[in-house]
CSV table of N, CA and C in Angstrom, one decimal:
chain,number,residue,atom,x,y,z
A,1,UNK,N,81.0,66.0,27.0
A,1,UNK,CA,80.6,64.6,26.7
A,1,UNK,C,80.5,63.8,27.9
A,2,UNK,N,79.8,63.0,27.9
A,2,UNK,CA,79.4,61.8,28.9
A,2,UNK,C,80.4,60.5,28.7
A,3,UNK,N,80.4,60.0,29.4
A,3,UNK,CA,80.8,58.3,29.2
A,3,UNK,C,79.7,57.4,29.7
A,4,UNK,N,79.7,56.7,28.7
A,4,UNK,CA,78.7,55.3,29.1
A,4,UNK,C,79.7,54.1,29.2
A,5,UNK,N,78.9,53.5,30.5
A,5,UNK,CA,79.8,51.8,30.6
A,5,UNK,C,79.2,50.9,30.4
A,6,UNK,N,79.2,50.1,29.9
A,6,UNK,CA,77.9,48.9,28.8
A,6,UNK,C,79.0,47.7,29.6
A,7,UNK,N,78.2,47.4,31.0
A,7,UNK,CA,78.5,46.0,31.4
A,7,UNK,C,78.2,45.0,30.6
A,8,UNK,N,79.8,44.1,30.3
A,8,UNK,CA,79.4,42.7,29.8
A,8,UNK,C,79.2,41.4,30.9
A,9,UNK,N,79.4,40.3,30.6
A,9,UNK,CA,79.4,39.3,31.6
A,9,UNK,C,80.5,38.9,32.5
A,10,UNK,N,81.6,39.4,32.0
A,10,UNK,CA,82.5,39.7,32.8
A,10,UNK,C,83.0,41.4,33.2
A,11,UNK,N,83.5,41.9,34.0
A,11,UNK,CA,83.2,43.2,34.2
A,11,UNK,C,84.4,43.4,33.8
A,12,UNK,N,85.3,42.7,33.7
A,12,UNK,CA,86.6,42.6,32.8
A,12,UNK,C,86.7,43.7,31.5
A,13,UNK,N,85.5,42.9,30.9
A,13,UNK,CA,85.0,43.4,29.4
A,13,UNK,C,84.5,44.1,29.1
A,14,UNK,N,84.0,45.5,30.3
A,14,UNK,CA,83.1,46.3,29.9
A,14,UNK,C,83.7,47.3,28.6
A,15,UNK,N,82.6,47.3,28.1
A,15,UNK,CA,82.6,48.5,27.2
A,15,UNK,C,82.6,50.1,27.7
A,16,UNK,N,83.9,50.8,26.9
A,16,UNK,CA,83.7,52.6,28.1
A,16,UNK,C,83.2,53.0,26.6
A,17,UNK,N,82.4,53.4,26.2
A,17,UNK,CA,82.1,54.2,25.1
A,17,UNK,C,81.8,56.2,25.5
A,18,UNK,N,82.5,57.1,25.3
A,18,UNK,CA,81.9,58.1,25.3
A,18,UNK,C,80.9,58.9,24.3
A,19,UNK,N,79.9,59.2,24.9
A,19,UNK,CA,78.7,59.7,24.0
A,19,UNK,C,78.7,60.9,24.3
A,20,UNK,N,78.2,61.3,23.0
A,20,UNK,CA,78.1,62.8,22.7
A,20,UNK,C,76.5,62.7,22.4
A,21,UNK,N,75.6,63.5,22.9
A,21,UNK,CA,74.0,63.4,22.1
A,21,UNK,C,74.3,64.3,20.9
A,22,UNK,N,74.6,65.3,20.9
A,22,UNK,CA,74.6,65.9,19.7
A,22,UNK,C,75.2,65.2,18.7
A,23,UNK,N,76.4,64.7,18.8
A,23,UNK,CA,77.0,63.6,17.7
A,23,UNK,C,76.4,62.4,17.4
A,24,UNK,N,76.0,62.2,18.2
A,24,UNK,CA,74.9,61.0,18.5
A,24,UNK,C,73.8,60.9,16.6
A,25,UNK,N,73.3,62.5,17.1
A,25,UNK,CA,72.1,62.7,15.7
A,25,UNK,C,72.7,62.2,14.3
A,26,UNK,N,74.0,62.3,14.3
A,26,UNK,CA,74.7,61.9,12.7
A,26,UNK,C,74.4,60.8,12.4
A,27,UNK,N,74.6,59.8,13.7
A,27,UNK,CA,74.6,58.2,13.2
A,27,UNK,C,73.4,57.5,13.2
A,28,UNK,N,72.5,58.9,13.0
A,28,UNK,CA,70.8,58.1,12.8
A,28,UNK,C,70.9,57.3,11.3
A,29,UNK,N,70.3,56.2,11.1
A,29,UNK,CA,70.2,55.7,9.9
A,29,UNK,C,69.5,56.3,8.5
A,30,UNK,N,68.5,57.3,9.1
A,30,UNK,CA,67.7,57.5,7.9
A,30,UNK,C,67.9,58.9,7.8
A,31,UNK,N,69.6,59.3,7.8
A,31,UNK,CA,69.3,61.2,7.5
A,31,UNK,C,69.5,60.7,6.0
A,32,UNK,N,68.9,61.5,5.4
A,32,UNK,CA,68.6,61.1,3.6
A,32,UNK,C,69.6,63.0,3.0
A,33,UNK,N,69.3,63.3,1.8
A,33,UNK,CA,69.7,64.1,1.6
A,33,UNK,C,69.3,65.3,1.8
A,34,UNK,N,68.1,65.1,1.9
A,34,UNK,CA,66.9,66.4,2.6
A,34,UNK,C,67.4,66.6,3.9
A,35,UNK,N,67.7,66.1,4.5
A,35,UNK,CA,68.0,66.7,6.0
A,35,UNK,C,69.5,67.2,6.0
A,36,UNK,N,70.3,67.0,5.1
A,36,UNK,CA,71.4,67.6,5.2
A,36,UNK,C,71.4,69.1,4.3
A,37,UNK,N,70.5,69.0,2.9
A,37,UNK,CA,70.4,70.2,2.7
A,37,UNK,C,69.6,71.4,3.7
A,38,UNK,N,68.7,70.9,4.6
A,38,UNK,CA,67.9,71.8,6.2
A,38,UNK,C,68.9,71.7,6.9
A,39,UNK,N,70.1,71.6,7.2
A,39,UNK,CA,70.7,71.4,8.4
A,39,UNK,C,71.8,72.4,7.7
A,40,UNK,N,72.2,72.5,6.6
A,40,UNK,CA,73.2,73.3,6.1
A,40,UNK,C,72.8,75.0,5.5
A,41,UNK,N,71.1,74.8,4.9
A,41,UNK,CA,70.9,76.2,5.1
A,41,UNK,C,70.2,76.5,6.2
A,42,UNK,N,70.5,75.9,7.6
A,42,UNK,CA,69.8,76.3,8.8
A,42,UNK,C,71.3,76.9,9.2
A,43,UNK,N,72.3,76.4,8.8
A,43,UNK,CA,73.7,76.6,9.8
A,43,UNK,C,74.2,78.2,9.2
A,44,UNK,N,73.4,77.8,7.5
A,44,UNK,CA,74.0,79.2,7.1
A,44,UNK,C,72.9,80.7,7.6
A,45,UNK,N,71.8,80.2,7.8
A,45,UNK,CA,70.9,81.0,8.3
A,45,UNK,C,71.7,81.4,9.7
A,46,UNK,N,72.1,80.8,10.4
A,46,UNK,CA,72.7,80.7,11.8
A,46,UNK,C,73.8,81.4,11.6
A,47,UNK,N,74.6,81.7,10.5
A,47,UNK,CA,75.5,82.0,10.8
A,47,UNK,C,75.8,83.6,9.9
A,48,UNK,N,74.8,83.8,9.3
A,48,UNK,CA,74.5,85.1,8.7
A,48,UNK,C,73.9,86.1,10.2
A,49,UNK,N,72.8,85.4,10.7
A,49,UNK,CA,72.4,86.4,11.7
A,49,UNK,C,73.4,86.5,13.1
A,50,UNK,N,74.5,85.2,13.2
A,50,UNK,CA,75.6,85.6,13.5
A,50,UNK,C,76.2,87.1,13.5
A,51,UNK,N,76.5,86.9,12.6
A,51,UNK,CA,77.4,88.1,11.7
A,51,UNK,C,77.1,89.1,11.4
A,52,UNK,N,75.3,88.9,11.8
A,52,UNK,CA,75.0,90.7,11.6
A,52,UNK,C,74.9,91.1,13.3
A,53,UNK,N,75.0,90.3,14.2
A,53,UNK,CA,74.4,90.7,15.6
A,53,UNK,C,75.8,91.5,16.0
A,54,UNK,N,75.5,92.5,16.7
A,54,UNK,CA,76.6,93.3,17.6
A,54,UNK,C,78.0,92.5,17.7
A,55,UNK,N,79.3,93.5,18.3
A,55,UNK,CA,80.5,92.2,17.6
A,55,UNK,C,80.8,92.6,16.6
A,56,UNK,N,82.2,91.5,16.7
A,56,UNK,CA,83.1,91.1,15.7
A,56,UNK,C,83.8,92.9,15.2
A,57,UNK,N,83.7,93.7,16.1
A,57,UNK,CA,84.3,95.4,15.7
A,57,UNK,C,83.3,95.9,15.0
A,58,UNK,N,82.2,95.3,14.4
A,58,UNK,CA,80.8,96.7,14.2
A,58,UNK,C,80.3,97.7,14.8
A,59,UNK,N,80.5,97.1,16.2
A,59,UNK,CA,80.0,98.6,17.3
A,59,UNK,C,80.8,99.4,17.3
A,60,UNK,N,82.2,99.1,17.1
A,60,UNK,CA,83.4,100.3,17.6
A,60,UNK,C,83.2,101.1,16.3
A,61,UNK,N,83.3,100.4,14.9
A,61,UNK,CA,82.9,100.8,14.0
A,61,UNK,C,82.3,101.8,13.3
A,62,UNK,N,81.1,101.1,13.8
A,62,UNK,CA,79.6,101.8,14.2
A,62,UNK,C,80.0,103.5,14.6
A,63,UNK,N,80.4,103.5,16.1
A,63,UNK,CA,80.2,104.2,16.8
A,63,UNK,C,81.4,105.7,16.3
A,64,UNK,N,82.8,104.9,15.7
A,64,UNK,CA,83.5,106.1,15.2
A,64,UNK,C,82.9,106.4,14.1
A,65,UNK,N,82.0,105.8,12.8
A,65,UNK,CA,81.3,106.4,11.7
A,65,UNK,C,80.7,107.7,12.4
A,66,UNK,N,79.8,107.3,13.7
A,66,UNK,CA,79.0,108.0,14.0
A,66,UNK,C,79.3,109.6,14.8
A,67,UNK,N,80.8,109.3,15.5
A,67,UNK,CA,81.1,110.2,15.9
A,67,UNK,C,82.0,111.5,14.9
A,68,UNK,N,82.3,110.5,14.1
A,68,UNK,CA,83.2,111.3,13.0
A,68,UNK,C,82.1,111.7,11.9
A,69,UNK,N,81.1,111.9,12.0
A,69,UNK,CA,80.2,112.0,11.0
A,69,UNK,C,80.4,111.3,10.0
A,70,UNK,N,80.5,110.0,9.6
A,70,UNK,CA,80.9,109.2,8.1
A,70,UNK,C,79.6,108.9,7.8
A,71,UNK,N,79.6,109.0,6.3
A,71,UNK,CA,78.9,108.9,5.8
A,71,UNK,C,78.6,107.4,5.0
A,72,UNK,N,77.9,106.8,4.6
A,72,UNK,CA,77.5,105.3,3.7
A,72,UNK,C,79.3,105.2,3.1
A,73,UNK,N,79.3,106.3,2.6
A,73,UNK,CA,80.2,106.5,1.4
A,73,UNK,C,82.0,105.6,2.2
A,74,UNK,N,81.8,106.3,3.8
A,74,UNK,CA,82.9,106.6,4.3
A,74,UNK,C,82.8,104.5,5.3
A,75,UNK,N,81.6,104.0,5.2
A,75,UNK,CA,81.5,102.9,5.6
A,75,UNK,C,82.3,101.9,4.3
């Protein structure tokens, strides 16, 4: 995150606000309920192909099924 300094008339009184842009998107006025139901089956889309990519112990996994001949059954 950034910091923004929002001089007032006295420099006394500046404003330190830190800004985030990505947090920023929340406090748009017009997210309605459509954009929250896109943004929640985007996160879960995101987080399915997550979970299937290499990782999290599927390769090691993977690789003893394969060495040990396991079968579906033995997954």
């Amino acid at each position: 995150p950034t910091q923004l300094v929002i001089p007032r008339a006295n420099s006394a009184d500046a404003i330190v606000r830190n800004s985030d842009p990505f947090a920023d998107l929340i406090h748009l006025p017009n997210l309605g309920p459509w954009t929250l139901l896109v943004a929640l089956l985007a996160a879960f889309g995101w987080g399915a192909a997550h979970a299937l990519s290499p990782g999290h112990g599927k390769t090691i996994v993977g690789a003893y099924l394969v060495g040990s001949r396991g079968t579906a059954k033995h997954a």
